[in-house]
Coordinates of N, CA and C in Angstrom, one line a residue:
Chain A
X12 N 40.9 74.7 98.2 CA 40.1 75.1 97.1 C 40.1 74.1 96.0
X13 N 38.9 73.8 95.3 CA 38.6 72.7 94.2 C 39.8 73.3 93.7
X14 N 40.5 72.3 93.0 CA 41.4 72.9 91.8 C 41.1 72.1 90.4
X15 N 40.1 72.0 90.0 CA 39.2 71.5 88.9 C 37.7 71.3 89.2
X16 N 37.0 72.9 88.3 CA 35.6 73.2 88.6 C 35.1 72.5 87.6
X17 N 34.2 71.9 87.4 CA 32.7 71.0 86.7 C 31.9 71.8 86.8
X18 N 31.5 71.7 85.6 CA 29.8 72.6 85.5 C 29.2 72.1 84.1
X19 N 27.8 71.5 84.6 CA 27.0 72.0 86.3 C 27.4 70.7 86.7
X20 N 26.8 71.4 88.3 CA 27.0 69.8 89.1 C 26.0 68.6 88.8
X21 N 24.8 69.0 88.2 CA 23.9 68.3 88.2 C 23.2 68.7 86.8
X22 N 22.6 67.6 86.4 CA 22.0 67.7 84.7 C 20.9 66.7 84.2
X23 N 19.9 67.4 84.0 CA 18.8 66.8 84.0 C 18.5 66.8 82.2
X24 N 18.4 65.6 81.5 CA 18.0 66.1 80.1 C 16.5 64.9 79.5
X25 N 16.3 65.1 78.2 CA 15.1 64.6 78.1 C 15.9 63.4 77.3
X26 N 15.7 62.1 76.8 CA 16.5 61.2 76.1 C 16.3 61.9 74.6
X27 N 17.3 61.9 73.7 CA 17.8 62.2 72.3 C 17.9 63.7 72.0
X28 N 18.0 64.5 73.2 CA 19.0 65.6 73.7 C 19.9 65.4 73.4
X29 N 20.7 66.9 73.2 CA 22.4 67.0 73.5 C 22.7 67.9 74.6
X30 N 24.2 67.3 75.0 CA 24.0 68.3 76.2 C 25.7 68.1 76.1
X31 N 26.3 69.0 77.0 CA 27.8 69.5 77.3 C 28.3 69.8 78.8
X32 N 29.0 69.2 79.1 CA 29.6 69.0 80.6 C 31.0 69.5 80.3
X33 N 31.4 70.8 81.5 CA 33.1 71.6 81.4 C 33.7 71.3 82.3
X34 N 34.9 71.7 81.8 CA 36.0 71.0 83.2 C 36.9 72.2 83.1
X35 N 37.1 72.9 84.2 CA 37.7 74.6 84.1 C 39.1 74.1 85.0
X36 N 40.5 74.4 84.3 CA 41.6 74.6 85.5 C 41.9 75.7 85.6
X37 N 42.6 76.5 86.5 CA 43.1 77.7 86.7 C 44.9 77.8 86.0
X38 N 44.8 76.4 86.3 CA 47.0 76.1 85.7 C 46.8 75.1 84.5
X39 N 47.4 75.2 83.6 CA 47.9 74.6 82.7 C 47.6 73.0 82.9
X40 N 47.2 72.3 81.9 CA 46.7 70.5 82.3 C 47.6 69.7 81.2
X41 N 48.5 69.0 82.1 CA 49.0 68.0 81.1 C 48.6 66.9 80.5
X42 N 47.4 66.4 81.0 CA 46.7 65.6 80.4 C 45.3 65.4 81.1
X43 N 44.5 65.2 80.2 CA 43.0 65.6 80.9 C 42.4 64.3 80.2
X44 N 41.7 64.1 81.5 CA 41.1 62.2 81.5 C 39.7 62.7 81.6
X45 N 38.7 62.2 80.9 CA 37.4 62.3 81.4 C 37.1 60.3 81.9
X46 N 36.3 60.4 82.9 CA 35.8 59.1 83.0 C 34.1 59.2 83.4
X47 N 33.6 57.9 83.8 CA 32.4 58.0 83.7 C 32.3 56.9 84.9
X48 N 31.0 57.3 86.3 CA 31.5 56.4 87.3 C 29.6 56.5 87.4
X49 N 29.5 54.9 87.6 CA 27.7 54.6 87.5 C 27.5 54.9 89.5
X50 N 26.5 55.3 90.5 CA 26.3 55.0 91.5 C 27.1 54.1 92.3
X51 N 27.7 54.0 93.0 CA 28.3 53.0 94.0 C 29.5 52.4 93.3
X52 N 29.9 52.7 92.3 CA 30.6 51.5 91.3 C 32.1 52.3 90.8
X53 N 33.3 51.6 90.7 CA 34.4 52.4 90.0 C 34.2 53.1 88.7
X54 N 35.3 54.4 88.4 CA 35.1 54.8 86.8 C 35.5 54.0 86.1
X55 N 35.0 54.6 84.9 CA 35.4 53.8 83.7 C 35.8 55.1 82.6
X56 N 37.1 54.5 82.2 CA 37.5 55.8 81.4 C 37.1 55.7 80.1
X57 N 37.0 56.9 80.2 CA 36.3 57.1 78.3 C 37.5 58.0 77.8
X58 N 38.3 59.3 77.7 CA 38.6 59.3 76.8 C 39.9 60.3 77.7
X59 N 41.2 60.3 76.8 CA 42.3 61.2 77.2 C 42.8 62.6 76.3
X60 N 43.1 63.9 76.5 CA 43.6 64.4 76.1 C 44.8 65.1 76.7
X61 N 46.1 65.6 75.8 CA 46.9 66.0 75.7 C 47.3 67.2 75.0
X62 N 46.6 67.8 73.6 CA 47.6 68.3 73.6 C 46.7 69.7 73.0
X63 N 46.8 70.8 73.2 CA 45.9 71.9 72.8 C 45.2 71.8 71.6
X64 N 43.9 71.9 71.6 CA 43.2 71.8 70.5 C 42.6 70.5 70.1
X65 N 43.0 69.7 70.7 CA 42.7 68.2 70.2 C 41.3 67.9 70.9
X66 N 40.7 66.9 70.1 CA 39.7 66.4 69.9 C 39.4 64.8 69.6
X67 N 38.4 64.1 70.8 CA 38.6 63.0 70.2 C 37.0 62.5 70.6
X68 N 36.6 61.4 69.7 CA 35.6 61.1 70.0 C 35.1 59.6 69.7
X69 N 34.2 59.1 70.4 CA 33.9 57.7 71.2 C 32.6 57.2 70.7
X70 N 31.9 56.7 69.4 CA 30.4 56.6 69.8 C 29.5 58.2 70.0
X71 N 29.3 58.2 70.8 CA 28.4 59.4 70.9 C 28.9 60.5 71.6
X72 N 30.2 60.5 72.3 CA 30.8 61.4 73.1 C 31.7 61.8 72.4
X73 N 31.9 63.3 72.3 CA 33.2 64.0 71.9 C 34.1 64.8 72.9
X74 N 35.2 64.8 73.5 CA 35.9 65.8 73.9 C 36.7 66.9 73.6
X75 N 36.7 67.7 74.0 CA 37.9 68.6 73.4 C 38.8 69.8 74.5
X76 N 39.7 69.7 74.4 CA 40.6 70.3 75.0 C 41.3 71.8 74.4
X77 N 41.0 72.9 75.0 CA 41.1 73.6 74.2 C 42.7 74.3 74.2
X78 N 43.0 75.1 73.2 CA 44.2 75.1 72.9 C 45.0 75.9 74.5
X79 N 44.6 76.5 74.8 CA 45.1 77.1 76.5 C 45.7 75.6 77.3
X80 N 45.0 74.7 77.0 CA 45.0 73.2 77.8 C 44.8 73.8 79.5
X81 N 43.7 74.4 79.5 CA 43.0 74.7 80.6 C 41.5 74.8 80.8
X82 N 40.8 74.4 79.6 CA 39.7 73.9 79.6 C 39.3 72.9 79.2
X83 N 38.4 72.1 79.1 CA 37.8 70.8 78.2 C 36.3 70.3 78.7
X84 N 35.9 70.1 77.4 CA 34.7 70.1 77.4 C 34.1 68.8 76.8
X85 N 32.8 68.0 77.2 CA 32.5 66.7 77.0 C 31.0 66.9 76.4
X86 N 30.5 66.2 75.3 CA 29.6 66.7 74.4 C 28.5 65.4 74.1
X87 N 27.5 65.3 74.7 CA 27.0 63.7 74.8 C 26.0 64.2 73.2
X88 N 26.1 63.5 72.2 CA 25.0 63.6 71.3 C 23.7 62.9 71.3
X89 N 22.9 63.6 71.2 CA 21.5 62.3 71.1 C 21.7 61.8 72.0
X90 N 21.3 62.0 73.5 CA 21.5 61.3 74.7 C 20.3 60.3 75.2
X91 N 21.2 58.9 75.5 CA 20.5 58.0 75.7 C 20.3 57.3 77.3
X92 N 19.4 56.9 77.8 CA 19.3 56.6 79.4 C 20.3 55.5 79.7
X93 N 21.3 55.1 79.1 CA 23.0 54.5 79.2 C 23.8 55.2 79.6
X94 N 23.5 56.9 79.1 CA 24.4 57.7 79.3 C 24.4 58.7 80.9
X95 N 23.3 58.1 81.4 CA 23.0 58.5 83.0 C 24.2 58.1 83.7
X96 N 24.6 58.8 84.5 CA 26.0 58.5 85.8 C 26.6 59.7 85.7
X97 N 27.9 59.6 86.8 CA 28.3 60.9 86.8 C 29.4 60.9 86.2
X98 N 30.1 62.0 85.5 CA 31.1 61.8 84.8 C 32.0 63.4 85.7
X99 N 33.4 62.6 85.6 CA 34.4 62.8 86.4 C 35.9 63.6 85.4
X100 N 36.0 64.4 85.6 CA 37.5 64.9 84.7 C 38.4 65.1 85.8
X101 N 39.5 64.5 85.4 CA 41.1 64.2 86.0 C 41.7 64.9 85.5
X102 N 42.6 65.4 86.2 CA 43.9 66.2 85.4 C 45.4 66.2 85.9
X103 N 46.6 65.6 85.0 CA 47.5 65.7 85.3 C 48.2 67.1 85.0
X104 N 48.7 67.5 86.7 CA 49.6 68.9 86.5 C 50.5 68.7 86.3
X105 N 51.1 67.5 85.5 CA 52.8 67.5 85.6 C 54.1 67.0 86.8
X106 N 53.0 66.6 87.5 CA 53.7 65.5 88.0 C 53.2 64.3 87.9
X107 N 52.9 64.0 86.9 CA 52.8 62.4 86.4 C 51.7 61.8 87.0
X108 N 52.3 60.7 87.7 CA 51.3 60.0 88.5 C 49.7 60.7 88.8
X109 N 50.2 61.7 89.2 CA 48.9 62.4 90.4 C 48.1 62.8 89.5
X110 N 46.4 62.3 89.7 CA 45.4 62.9 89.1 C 44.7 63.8 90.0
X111 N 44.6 64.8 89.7 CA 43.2 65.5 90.4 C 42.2 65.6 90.2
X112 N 41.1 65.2 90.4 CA 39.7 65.0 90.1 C 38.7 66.4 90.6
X113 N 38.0 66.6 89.2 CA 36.5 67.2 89.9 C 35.4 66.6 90.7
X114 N 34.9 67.5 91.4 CA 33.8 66.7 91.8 C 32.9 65.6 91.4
X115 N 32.3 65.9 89.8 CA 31.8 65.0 89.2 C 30.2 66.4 88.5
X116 N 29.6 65.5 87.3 CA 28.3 66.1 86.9 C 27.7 64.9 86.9
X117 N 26.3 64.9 87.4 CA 25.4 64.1 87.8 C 24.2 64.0 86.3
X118 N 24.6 63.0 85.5 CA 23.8 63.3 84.3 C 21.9 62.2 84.3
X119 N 21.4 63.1 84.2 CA 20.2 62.2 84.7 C 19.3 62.1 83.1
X120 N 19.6 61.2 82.8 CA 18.7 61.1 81.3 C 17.2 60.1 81.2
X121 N 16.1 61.4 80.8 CA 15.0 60.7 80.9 C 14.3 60.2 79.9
X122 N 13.8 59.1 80.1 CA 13.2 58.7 79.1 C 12.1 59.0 78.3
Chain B
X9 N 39.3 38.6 80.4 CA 39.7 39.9 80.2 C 40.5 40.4 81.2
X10 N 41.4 41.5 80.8 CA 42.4 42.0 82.0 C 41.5 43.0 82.4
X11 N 41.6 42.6 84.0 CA 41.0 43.9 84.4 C 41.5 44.3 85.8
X12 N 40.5 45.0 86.8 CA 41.3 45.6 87.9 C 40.0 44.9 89.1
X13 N 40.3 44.5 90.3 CA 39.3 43.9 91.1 C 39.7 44.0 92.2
X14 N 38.4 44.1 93.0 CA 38.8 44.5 94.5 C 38.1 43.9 95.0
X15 N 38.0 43.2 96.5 CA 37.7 42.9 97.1 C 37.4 42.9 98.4
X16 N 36.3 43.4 99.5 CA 35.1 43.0 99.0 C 34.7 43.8 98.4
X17 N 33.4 43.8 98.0 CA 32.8 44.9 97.0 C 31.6 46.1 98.3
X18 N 31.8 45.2 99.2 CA 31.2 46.3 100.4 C 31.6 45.2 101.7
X19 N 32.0 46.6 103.0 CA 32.3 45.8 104.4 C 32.1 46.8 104.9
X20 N 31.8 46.4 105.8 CA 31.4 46.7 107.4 C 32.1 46.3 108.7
X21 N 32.8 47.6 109.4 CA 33.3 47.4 109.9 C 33.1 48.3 111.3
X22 N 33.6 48.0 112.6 CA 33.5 48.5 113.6 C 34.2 49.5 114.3
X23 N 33.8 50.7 114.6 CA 35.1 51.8 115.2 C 36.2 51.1 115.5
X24 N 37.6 51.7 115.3 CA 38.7 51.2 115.9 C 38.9 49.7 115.4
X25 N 38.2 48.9 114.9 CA 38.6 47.3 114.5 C 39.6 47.5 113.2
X26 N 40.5 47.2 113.3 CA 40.8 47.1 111.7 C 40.2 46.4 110.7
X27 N 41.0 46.7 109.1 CA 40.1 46.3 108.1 C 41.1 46.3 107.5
X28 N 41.0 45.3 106.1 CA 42.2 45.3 105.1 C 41.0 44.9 103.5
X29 N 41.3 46.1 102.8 CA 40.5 45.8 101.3 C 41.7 45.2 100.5
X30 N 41.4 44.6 99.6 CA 42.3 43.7 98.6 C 42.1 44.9 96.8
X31 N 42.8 44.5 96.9 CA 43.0 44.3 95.1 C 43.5 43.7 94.4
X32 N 43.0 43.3 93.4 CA 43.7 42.9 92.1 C 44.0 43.2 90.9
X33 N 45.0 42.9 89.9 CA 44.8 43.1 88.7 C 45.8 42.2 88.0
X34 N 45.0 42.3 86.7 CA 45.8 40.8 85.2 C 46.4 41.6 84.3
X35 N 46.4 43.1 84.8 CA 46.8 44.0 83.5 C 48.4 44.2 83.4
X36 N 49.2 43.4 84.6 CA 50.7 43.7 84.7 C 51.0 45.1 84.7
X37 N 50.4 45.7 85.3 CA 50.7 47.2 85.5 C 51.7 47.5 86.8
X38 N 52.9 48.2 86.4 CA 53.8 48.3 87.3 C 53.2 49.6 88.4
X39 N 52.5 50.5 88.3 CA 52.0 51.0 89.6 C 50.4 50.6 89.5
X40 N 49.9 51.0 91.1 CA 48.9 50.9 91.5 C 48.2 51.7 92.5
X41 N 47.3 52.3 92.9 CA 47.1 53.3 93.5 C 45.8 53.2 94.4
X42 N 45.6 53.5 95.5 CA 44.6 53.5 96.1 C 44.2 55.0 96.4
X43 N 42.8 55.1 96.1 CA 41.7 56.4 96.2 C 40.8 56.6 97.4
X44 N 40.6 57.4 97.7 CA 39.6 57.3 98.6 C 38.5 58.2 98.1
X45 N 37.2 57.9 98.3 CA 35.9 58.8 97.6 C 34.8 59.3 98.1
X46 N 34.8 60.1 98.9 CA 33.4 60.4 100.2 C 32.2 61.2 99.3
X47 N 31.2 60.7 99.9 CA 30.0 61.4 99.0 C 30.0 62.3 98.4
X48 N 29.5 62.2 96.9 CA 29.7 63.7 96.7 C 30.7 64.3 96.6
X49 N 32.2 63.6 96.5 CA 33.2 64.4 96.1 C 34.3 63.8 95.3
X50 N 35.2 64.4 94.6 CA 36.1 63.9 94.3 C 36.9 62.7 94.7
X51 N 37.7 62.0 93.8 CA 38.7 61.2 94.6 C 39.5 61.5 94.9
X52 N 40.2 60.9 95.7 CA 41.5 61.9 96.5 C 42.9 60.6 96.6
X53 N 43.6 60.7 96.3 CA 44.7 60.0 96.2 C 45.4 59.5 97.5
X54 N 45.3 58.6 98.2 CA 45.9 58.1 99.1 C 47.8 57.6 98.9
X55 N 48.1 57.2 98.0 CA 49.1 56.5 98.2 C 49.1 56.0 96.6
X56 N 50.5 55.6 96.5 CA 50.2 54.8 95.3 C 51.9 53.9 95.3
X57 N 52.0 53.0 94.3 CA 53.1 52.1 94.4 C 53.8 51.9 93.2
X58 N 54.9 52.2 93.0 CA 55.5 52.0 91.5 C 56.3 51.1 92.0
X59 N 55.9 49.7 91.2 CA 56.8 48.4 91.4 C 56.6 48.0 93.0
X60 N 57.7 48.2 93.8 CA 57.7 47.9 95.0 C 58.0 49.4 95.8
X61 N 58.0 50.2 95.4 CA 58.5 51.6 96.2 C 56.8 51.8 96.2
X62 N 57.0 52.5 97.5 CA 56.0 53.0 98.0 C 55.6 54.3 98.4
X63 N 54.5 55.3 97.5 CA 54.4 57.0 97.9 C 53.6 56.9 99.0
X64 N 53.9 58.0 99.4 CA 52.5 58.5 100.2 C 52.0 59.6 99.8
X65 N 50.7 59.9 100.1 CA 51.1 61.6 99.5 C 50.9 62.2 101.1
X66 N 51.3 63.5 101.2 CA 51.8 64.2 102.3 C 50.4 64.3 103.4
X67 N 48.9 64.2 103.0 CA 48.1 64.6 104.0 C 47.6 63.2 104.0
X68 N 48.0 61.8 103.7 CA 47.3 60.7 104.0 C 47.5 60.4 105.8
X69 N 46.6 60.1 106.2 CA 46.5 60.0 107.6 C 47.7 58.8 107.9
X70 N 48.3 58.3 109.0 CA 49.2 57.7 109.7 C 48.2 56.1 109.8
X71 N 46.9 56.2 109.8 CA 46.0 55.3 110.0 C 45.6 54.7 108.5
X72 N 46.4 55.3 107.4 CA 46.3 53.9 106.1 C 47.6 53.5 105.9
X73 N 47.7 52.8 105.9 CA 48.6 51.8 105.3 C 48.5 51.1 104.0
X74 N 49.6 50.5 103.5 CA 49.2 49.7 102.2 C 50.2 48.7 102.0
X75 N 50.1 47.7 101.4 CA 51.2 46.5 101.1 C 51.3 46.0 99.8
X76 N 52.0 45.9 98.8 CA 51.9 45.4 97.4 C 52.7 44.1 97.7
X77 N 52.8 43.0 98.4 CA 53.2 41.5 98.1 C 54.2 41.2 96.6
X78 N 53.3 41.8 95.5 CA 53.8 41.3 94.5 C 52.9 42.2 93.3
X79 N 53.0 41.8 92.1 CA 52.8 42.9 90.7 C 51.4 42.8 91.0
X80 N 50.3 41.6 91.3 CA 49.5 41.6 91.1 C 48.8 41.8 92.3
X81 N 48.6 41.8 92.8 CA 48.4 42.3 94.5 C 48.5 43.7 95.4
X82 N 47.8 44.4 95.8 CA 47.7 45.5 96.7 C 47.1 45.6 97.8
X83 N 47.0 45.8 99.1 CA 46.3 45.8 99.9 C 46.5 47.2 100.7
X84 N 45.3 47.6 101.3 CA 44.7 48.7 102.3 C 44.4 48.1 103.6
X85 N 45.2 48.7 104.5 CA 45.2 48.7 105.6 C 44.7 49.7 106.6
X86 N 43.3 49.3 107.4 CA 42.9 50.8 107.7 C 43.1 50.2 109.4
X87 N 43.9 50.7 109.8 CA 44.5 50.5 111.5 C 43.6 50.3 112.4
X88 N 42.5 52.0 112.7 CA 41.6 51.8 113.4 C 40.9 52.7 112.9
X89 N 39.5 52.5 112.1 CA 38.4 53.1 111.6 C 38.0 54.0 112.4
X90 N 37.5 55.3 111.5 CA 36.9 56.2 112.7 C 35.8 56.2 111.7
X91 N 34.7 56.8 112.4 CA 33.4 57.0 111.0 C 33.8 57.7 110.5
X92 N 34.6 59.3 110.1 CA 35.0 59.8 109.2 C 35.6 59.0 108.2
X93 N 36.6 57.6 108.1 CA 37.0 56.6 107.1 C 35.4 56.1 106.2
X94 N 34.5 56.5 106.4 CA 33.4 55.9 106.1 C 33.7 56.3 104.5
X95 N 33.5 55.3 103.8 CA 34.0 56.2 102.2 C 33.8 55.0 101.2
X96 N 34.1 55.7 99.9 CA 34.4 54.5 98.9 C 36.0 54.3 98.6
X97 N 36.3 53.2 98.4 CA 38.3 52.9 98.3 C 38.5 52.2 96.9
X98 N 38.7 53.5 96.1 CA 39.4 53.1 94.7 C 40.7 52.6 94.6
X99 N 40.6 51.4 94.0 CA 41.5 51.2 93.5 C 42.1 51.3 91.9
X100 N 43.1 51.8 91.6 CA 43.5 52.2 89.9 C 45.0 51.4 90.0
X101 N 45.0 51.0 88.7 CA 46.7 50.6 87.9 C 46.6 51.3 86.7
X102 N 47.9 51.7 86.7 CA 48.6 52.2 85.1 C 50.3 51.8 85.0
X103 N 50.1 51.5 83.3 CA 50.8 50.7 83.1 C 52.2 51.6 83.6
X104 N 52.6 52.9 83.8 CA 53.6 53.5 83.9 C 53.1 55.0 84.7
X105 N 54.2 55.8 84.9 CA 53.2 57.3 85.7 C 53.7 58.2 85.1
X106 N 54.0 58.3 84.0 CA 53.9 59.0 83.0 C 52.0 59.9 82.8
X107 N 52.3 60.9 82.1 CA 50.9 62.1 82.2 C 49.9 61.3 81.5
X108 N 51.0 60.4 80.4 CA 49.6 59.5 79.4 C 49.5 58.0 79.8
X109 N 49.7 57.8 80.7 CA 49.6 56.2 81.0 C 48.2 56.7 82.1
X110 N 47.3 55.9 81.2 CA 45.7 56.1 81.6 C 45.9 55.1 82.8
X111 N 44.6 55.4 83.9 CA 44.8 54.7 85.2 C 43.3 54.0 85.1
X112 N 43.4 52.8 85.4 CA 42.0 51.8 85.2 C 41.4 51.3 86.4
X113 N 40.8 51.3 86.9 CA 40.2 51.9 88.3 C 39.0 50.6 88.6
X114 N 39.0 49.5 89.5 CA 38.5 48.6 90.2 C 37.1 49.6 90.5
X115 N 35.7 48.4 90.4 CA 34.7 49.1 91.3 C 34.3 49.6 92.1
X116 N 35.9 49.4 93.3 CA 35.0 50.5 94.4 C 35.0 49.1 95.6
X117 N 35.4 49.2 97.0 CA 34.4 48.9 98.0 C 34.3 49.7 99.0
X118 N 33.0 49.4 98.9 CA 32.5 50.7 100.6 C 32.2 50.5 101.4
X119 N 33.1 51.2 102.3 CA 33.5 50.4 103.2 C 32.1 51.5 104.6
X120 N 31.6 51.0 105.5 CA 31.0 51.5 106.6 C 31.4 51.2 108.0
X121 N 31.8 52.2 108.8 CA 32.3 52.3 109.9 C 30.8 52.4 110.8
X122 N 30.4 51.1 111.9 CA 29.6 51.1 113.1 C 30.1 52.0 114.4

């Protein structure tokens, strides 16, 4: 069973939209990674959270983790065709090392 | 800049031949970790190496292997390809494996099994 659901899987927007990509666990997240991974190519991490309620933000992307630290949510502002690729949330359950990954949301920004 | 690199960035390889992907990294990161990534899905954690100890995780096939030489160096060893190996092979380092030691992740080679 996925054990970190993404929604939606796929996202189609017009350029200088906003849009919001979730990352749902069922257990408790010790630390929740979003990254961003272009077609064929490794991620690139954009941003970490830890601790309920927190919030951080990058340029045009905000995260936030909500106080449960079993959801978080990724907030593109004014979306630009740079911001096309799929973006990925990881989650540490507490054993350190190991990330678990969602499948990914497929963000398709038009011009 | 410090960064994380793999090498090749795509290979092709033949049922049953083996295959070995490289990595590298400048970031002095004491673990390293190799991923694996099939269409459309998540990554999935093969293995990973703190210092010179070596994990496995419990459902990696008998058919990967891996070798860290030294801090800067990792290699993947795929025994004998089957087309299911057909995939993308992440590689990541973090500086420590702690919940907040962020893991920085090489481009990827993808690898295809004939």
């Amino acid at each position: 069973s996925q054990e970190l659901e993404q929604s939606p899987q796929s996202l189609i927007v017009q350029e200088g939209k906003n849009l919001t990509i979730n990352c749902t666990s069922s257990k408790t997240l010790y630390g929740l990674y979003w990254y961003k991974q272009k077609y064929g190519e490794g991620l690139i991490f954009l941003m970490m959270l830890q601790k309920g309620g927190e919030e951080k933000s990058h340029e045009k992307i905000t995260a936030k983790l909500d106080e449960k630290k079993q959801q978080s949510s990724l907030h593109i502002t004014a979306s630009q065709p740079s911001h096309a690729g799929i973006y990925l949330c990881g989650a540490d359950r507490g054993s350190n090392y190991k990330l678990t990954f969602g499948k990914g949301t497929l963000l398709t920004v038009n011009p | 800049d410090a960064m994380v690199i793999q090498n090749p960035r795509y290979q092709v390889t033949q049922f049953g031949k083996p295959v070995t992907l490289s990595c590298s990294q400048t970031l002095n990161h004491n673990v390293m970790y190799w991923y694996q990534q099939k269409s459309s899905q998540a990554p999935k954690l093969l293995f990973h190496y703190y210092d010179k100890d070596f994990n496995n995780e419990a459902d990696t096939p008998d058919n990967f292997q891996s070798r860290r030489p030294n801090t800067s160096f990792c290699f993947l060893d795929i025994r004998s390809p089957g087309l299911g190996d057909a995939a993308m092979y992440l590689c990541a380092t973090s500086r420590d494996a702690q919940s907040t030691d962020t893991q920085y992740f090489g481009p990827g080679t993808r690898l295809t099994v004939l």
